[in-house]
Short mmCIF file of C-alpha atoms in Angstrom, two decimals:
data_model
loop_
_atom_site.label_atom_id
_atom_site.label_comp_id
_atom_site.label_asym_id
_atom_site.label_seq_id
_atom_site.Cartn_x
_atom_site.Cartn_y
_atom_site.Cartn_z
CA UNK A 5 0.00 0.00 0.00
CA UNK A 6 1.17 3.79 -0.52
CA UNK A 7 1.02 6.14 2.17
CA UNK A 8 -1.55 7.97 0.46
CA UNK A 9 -4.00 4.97 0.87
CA UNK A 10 -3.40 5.62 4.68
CA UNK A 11 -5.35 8.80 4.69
CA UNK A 12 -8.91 7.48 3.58
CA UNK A 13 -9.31 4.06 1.79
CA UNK A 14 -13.52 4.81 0.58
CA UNK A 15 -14.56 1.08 -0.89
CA UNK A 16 -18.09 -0.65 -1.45
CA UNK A 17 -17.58 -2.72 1.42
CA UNK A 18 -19.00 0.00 3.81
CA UNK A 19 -17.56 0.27 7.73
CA UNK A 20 -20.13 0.07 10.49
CA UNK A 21 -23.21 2.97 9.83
CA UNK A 22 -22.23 6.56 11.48
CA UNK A 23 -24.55 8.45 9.61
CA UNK A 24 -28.18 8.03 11.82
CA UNK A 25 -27.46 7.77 15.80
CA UNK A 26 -31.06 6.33 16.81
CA UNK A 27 -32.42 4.88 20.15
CA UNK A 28 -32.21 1.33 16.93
CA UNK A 29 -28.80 2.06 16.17
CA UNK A 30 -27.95 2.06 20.10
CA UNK A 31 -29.80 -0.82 20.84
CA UNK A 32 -28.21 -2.48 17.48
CA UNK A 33 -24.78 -1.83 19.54
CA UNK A 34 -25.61 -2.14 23.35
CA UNK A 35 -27.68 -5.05 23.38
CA UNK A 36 -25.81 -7.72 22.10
CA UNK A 37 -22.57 -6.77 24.90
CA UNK A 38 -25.26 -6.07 27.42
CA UNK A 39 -26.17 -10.16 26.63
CA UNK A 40 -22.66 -11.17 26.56
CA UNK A 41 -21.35 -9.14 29.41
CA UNK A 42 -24.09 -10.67 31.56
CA UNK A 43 -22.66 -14.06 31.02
CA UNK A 44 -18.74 -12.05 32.10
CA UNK A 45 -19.86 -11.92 35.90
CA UNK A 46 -21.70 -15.12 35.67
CA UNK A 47 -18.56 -16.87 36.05
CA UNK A 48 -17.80 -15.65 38.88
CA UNK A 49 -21.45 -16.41 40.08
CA UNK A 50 -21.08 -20.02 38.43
CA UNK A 51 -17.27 -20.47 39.98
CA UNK A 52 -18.87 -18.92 43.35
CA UNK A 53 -21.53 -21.62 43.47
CA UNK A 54 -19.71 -24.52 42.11
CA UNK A 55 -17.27 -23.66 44.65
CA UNK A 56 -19.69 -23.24 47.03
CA UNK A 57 -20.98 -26.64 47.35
CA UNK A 58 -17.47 -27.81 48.58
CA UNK A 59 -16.98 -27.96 52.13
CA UNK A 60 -15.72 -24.87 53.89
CA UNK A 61 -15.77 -20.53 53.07
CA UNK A 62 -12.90 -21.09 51.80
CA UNK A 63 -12.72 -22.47 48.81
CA UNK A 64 -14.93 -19.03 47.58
CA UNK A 65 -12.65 -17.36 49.37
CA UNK A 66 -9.67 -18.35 47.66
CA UNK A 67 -11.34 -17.77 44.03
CA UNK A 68 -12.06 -14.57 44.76
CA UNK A 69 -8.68 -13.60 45.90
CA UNK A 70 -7.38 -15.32 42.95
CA UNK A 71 -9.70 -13.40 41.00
CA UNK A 72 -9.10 -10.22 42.39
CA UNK A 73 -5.32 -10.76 41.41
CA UNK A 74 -5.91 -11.76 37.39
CA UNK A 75 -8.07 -8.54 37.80
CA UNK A 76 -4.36 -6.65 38.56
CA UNK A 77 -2.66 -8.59 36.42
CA UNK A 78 -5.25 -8.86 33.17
CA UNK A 79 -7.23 -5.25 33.51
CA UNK A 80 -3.73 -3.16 34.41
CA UNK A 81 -3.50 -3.97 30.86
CA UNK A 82 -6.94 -2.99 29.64
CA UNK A 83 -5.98 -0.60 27.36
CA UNK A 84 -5.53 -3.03 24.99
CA UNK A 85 -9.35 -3.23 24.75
CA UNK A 86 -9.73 0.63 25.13
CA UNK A 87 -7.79 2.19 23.24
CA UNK A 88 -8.15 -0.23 20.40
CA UNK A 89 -12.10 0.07 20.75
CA UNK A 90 -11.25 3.92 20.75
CA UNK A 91 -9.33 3.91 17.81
CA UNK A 92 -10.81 1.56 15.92
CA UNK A 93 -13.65 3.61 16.47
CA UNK A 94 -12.27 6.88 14.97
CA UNK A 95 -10.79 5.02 11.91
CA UNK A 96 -13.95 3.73 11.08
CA UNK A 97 -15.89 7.56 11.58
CA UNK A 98 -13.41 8.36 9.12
CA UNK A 99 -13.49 5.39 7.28
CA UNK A 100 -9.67 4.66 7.29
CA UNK A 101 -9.64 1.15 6.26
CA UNK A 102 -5.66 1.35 6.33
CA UNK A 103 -5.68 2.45 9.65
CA UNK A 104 -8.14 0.14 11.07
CA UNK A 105 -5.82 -2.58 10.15
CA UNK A 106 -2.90 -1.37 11.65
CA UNK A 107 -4.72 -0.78 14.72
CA UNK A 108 -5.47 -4.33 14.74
CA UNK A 109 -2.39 -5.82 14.29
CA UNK A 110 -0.28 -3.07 16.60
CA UNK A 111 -3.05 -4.31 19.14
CA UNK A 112 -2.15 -7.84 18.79
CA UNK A 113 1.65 -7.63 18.92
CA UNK A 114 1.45 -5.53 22.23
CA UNK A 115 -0.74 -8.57 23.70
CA UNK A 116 1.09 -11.48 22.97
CA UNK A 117 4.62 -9.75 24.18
CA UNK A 118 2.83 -8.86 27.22
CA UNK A 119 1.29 -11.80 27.53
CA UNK A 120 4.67 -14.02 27.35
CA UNK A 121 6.04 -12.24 29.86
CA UNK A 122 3.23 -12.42 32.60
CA UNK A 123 3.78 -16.54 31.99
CA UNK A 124 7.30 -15.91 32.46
CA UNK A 125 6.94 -13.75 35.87
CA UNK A 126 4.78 -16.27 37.28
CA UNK A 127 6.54 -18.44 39.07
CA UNK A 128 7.72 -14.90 41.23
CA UNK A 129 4.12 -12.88 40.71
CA UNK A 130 1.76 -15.37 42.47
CA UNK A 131 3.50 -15.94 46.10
CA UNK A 132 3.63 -12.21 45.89
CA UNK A 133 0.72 -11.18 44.73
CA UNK A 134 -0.94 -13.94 47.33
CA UNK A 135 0.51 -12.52 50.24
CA UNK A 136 -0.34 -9.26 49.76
CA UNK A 137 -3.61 -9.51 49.09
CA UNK A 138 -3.86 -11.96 52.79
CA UNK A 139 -6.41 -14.12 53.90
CA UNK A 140 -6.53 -16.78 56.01
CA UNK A 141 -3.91 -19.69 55.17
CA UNK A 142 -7.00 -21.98 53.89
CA UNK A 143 -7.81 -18.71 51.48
CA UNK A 144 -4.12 -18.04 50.51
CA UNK A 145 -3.63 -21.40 49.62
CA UNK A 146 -6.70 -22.27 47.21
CA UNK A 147 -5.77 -18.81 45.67
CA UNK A 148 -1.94 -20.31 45.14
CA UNK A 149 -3.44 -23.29 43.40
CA UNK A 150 -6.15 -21.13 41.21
CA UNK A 151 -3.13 -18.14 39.94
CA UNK A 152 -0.51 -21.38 39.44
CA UNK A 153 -3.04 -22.65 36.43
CA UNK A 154 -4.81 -19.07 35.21
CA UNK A 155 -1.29 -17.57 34.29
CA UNK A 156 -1.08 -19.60 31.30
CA UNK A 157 -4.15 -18.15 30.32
CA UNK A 158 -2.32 -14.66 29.77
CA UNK A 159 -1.30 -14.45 26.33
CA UNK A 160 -4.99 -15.33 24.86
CA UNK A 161 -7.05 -13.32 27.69
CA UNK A 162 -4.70 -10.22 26.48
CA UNK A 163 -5.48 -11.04 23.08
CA UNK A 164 -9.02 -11.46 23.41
CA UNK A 165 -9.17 -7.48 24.54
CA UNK A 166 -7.71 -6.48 21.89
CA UNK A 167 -9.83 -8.76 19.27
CA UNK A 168 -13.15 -7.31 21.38
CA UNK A 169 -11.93 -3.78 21.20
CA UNK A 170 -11.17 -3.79 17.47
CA UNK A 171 -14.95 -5.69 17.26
CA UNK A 172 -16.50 -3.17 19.29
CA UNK A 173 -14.89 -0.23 17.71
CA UNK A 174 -16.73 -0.56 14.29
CA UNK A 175 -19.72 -1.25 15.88
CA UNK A 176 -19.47 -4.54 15.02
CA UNK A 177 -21.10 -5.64 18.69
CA UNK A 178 -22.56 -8.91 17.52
CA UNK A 179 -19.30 -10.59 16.44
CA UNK A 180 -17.95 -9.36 19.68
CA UNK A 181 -20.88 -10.67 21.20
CA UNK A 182 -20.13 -14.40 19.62
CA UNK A 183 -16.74 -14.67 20.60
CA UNK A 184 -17.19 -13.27 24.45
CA UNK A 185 -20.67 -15.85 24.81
CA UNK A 186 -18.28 -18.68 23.61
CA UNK A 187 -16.00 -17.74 26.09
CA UNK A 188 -17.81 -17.62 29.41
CA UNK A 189 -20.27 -20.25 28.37
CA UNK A 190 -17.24 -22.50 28.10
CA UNK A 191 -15.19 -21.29 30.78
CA UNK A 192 -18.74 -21.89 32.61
CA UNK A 193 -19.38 -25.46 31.81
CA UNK A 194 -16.05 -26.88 31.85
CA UNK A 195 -15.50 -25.10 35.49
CA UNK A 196 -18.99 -27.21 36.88
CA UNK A 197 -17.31 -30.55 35.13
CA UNK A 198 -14.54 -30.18 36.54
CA UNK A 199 -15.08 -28.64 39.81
CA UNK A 200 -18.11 -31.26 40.32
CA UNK A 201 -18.08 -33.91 38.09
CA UNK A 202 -14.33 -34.23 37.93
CA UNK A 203 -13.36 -33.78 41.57
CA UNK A 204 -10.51 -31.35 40.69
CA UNK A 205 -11.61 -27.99 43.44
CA UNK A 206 -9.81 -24.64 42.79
CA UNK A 207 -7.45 -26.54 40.12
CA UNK A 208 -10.73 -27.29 38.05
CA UNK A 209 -11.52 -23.45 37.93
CA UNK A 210 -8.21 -22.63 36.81
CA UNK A 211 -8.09 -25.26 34.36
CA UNK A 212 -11.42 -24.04 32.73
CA UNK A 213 -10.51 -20.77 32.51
CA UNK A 214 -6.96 -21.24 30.57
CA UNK A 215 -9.21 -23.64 28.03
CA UNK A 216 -12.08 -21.01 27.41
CA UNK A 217 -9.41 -18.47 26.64
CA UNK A 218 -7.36 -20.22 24.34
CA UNK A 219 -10.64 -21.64 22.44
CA UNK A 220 -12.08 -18.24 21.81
CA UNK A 221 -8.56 -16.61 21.15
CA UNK A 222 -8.97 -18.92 17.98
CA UNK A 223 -12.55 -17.77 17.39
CA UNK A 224 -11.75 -14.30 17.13
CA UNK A 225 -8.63 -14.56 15.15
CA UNK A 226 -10.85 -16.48 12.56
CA UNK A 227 -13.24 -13.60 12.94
CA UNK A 228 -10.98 -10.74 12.73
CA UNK A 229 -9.14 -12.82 9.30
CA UNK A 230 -12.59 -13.06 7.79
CA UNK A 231 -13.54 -9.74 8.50
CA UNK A 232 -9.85 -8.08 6.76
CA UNK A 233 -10.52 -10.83 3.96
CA UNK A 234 -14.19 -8.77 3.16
CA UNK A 235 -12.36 -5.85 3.48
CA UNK A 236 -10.36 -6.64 0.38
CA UNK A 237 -6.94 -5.69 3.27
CA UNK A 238 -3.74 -7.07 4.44
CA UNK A 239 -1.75 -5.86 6.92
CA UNK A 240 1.41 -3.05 6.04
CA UNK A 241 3.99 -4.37 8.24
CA UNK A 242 6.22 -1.76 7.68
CA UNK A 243 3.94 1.16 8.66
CA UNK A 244 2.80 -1.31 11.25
CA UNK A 245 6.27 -1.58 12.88
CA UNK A 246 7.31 2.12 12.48
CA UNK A 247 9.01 3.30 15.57
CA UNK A 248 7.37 6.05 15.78
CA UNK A 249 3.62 5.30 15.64
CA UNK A 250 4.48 2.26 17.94
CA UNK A 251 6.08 4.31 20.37
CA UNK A 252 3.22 7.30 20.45
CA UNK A 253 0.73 4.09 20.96
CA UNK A 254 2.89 2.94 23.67
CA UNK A 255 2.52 6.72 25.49
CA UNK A 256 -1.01 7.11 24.60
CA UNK A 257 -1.67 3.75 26.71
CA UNK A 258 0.40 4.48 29.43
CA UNK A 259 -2.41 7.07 30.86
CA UNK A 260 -5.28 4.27 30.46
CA UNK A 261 -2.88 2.11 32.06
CA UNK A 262 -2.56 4.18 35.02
CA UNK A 263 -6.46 4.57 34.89
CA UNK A 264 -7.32 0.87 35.05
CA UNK A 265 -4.45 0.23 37.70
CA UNK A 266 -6.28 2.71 40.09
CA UNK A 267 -9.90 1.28 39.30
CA UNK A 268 -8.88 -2.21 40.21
CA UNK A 269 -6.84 -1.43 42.86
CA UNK A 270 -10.00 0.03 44.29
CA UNK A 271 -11.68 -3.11 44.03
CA UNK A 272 -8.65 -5.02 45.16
CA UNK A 273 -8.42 -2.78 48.44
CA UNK A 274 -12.23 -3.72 48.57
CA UNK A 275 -11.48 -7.37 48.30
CA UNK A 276 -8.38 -7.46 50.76
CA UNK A 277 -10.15 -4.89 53.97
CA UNK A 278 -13.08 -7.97 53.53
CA UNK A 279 -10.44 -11.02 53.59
CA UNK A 280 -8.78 -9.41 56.97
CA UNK A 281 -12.37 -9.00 58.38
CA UNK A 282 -12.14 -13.21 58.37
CA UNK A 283 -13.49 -15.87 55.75
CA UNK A 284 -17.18 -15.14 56.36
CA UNK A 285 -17.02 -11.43 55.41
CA UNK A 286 -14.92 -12.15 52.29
CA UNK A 287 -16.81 -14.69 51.44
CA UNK A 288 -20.21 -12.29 51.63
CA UNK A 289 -18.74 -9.86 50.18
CA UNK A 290 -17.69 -12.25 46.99
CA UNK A 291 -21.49 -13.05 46.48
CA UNK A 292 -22.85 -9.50 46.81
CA UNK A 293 -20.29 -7.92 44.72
CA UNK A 294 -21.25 -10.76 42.04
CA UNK A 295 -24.74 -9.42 41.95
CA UNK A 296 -22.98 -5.95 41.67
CA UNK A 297 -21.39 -6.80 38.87
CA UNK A 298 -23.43 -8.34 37.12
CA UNK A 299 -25.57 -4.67 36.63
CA UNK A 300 -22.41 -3.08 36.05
CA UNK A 301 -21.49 -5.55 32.90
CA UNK A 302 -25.17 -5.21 31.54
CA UNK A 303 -24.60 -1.67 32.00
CA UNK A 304 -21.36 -1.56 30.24
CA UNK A 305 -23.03 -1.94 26.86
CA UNK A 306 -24.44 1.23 26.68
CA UNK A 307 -20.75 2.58 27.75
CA UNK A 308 -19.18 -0.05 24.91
CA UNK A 309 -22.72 1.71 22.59
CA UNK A 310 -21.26 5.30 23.49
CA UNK A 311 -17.30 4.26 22.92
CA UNK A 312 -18.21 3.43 19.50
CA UNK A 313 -21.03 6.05 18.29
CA UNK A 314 -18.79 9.17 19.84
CA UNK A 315 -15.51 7.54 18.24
CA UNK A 316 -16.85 7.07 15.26
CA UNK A 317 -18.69 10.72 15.47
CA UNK A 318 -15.04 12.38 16.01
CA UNK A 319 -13.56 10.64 13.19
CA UNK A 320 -15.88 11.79 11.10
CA UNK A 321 -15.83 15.01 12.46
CA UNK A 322 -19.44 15.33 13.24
CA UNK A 323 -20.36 17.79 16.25
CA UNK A 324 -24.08 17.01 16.63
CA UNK A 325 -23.78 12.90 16.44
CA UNK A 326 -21.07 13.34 18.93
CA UNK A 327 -23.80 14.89 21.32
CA UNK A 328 -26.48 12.44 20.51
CA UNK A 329 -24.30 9.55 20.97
CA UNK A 330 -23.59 10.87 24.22
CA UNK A 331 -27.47 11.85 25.40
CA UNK A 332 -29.18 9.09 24.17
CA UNK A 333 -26.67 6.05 25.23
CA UNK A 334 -26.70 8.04 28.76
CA UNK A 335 -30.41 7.86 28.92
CA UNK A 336 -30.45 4.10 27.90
CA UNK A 337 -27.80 3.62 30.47
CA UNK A 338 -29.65 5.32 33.26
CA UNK A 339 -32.85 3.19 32.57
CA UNK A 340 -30.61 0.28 32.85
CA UNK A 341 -29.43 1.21 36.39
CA UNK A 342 -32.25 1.79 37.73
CA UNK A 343 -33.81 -1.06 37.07
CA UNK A 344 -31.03 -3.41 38.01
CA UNK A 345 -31.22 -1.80 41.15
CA UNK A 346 -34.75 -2.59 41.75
CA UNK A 347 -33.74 -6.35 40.78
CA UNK A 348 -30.90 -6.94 43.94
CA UNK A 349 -33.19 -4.82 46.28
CA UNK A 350 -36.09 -7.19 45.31
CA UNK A 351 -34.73 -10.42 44.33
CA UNK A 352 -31.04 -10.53 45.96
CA UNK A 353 -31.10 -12.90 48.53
CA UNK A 354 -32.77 -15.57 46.36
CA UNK A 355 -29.89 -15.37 43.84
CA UNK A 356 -27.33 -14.59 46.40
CA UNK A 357 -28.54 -18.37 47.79
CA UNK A 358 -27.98 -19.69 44.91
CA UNK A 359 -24.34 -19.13 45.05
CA UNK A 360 -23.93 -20.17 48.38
CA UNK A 361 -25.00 -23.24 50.32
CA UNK A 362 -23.37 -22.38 53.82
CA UNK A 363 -26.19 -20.57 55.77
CA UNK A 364 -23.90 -17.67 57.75
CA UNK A 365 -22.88 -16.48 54.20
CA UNK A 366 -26.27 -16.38 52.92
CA UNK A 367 -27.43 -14.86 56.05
CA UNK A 368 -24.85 -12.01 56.40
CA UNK A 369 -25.10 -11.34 52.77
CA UNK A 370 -28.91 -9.88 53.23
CA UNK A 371 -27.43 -7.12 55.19
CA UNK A 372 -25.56 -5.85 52.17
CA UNK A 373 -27.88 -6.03 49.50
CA UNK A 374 -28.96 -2.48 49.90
CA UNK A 375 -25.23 -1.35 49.03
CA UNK A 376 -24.96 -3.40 45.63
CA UNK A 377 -28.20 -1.83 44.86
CA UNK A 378 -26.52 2.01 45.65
CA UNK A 379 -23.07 1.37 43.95
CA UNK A 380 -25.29 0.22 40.51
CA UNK A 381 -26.98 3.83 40.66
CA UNK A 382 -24.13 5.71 41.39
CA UNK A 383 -21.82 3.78 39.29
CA UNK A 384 -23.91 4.32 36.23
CA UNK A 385 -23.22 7.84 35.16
CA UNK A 386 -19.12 6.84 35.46
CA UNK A 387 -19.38 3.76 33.71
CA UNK A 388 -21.06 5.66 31.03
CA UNK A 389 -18.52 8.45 30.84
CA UNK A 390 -15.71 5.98 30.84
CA UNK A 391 -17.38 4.70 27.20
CA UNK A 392 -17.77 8.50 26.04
CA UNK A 393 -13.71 9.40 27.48
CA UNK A 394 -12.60 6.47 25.51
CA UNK A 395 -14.36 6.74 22.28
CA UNK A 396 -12.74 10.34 22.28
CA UNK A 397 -9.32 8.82 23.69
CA UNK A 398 -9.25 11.35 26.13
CA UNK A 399 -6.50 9.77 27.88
CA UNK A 400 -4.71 12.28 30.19
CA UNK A 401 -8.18 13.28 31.29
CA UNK A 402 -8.99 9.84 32.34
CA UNK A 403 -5.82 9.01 34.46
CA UNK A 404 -6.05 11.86 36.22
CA UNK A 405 -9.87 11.83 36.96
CA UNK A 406 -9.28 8.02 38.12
CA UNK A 407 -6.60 8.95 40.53
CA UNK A 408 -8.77 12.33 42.46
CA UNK A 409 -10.84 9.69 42.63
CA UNK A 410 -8.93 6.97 43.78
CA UNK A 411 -7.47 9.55 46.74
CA UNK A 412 -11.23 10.53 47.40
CA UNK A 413 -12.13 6.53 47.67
CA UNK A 414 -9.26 6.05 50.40
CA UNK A 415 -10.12 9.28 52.43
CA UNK A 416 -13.46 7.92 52.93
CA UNK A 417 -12.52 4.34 53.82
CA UNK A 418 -9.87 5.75 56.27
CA UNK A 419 -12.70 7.34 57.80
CA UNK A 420 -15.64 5.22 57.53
CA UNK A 421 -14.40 1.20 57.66
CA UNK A 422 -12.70 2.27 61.62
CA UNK A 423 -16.76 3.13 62.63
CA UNK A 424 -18.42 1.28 60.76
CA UNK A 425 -16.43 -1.87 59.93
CA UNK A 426 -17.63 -3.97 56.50
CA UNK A 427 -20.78 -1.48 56.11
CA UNK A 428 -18.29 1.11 55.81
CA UNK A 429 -15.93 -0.57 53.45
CA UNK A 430 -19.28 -0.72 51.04
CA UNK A 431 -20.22 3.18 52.13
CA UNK A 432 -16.24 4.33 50.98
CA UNK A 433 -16.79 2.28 47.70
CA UNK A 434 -20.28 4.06 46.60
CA UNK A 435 -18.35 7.38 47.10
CA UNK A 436 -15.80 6.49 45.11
CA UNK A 437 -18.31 5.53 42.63
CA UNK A 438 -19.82 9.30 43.12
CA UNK A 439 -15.98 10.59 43.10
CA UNK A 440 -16.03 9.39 39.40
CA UNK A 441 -19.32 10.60 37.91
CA UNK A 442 -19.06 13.93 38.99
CA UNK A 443 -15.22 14.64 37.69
CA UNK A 444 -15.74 13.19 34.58
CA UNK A 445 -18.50 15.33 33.69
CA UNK A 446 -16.67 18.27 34.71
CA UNK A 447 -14.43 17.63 32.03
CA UNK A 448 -16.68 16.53 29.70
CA UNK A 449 -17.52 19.81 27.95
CA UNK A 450 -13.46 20.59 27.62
CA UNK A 451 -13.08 17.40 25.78
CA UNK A 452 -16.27 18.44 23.34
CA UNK A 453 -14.70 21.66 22.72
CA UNK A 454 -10.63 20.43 22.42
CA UNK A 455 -11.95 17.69 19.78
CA UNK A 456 -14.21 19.40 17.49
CA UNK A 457 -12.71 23.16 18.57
CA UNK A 458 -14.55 25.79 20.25
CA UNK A 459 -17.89 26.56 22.10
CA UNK A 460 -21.51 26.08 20.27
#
């Protein structure tokens, strides 16, 4: 290819509709990763009630802190599904079919060197990471067992963000959709044979997880090929590998990275206050924060629906579809909130038994039902405006939002966990939740006017 084909590459194989932002075109988007992303947290409710129908808190316990740690590992590196949603996004708006290559196969690279060398470090990372996190002995040592198997998983689960973002980018939400259902429905299955039919505990979760990752690793590849192949493209290497445009990717990513470190340390401080509160509390806090999470996935679509439509509105430099992509995937997303809400207030400790057979955990759980419900209100408007931030690749913004927040999040639990013990752990995380919503949107009219120039 010439360079001048890098500019705009205009075929009749048309990129993913810009033109008509409709409450249809959002749905089109949102709903297929709202369905998928539901299934996302359902591992962890599947994996919290396989596990719990072994003997002993424990055994949750130790998934969860096992979990919490592939969330360090995995989502410090999230920008490969950001940033390559973001940009994907903006070559499509301007229908840069060179670019949207490149972005691809940059993205790729950049996950499979990162994901050699988390396999390599993992013989060091997972004593480390154990300890740190704490727990009883009974928890640290099921969590040993679980990170000893998932770290093979690395170079395919970093590859999968990057196939996603690329997906998600063009708007192209119900390939994403295939390859993410294949995943956890997988991951899902084989963790219940395993766990249950096969006998093999934590090491049956791990196993499961390493298998679904590599399996849909393949999927999307085959995807993504098909998809270049209707395209009529093949990669550049040599613009891909330019020193340059790697290195300015590199930078770009280095604020998101930052970002996503602070937003899952927050969740890992979460996770580690509840494991020194003892095995019950950390085990509670593992089934209400499943229910949590669940809302915030289906909720996520509408972000992934916003990521898209505003990316796609800046690179085609359109002012007003950048606006309605933001106020109508908002309004969707607010809907959405609610209403989950209303679900764990109503219907929380039936599905919260489900995941749990031992009767203390399914008691004490009840008494924190009304804080999942809270944190999937006030999360919604920052989950929203992390979709809008990184459709515009508003990078620098985002770090440094993340970490005033961050600071805000441990001012509150320095206060509030002393007085109130696990009820204030939950109270310091809905804050930080309110910390988030209300500095991104006091950036969010800078951003409007940086990107398309000016006030109107």
């Amino acid at each position: 290819m010439t360079e001048g084909s890098r500019s705009r590459n205009p075929s009749p194989m048309a990129l993913a509709p810009t033109q008509n932002i409709t409450h249809t075109a959002i749905l089109r988007i949102a709903v297929p990763i709202v369905l998928s992303n539901m299934s996302e947290p359902l591992i962890g409710v599947v994996n919290t009630a396989v596990m719990g129908r072994l003997p002993g808190p424990h055994y949750i316990g130790g998934v969860a802190v096992g979990a919490l740690i592939f969330a360090f590992l995995f989502w410090g590196f999230g920008f490969l599904r950001l940033s390559t949603g973001g940009l994907s996004a903006q070559a499509t708006g301007a229908d840069d079919k060179t670019e949207l290559v490149t972005v691809l196969f940059r993205s790729l690279i950049l996950a499979l060197a990162i994901g050699l060398c988390l396999v390599a470090l993992g013989p060091w990372l997972g004593p480390l990471a154990v300890s740190l996190v704490g727990g009883s002995d009974k928890v640290m040592a099921e969590a040993q067992v679980y990170f000893s198997y998932r770290i093979w998983a690395a170079p395919a689960a970093l590859t999968n963000f990057a196939i996603m973002g690329w997906f998600i980018g063009q708007g192209r939400s119900t390939t994403a959709f295939i390859v993410q259902l294949f995943l956890n429905l997988t991951n899902m299955g084989l963790s219940a044979a395993l766990v249950l039919g096969a006998g093999f505990a934590t090491a049956g979760v791990g196993i499961a997880v390493v298998t679904a990752e590599y399996a849909a690793m393949a999927l999307g590849l085959a995807l993504a090929l098909r998809r270049l192949a209707a395209m009529k493209q093949v990669p550049d290497w040599a613009y891909i590998f330019r020193r340059d445009r790697f290195m300015a990717l590199i930078t770009a990513n280095g604020d998101i990275m930052i970002r996503t470190l602070c937003l899952v340390f927050a969740f890992g401080w979460f996770v580690s206050r509840g494991a020194k509160q003892g095995d019950l509390i950390v085990a509670t806090n593992a089934v209400v924060l499943n229910l949590f999470e669940v809302s915030a996935y289906m909720i996520d679509g509408f972000a992934y629906a916003a990521e898209a439509l505003v990316g796609q509105a800046i690179g085609a430099r359109a002012r007003e579809r950048f606006r309605r992509a933001v106020g109508l995937t908002t309004l969707w997303a607010g809907v959405l909130g609610v209403l989950c809400a209303l679900v764990i207030l109503v219907f929380g400790q039936p599905l919260a038994a489900l995941m749990t057979v031992d009767p203390q955990v399914r008691e004490t759980a009840s008494h924190y039902l009304g804080w999942a419900a809270l944190a999937t209100v006030a999360g919604t408007a920052c989950f929203q405006l992390d979709g809008i931030f990184t459709g515009a690749m508003a990078t620098r913004e985002m770090r440094n939002m993340m970490v005033l927040s961050l600071a805000v999040y441990m001012g509150a639990w320095w206060w509030l966990e002393p007085h109130y013990g696990n009820h204030g752990l939950w109270a310091a995380l809905n804050i930080f939740f309110i910390a988030r919503g209300i500095t991104f949107m006091g950036r969010l009219g800078a951003i409007e006017n940086r990107v398309f120039g000016g006030a109107s």
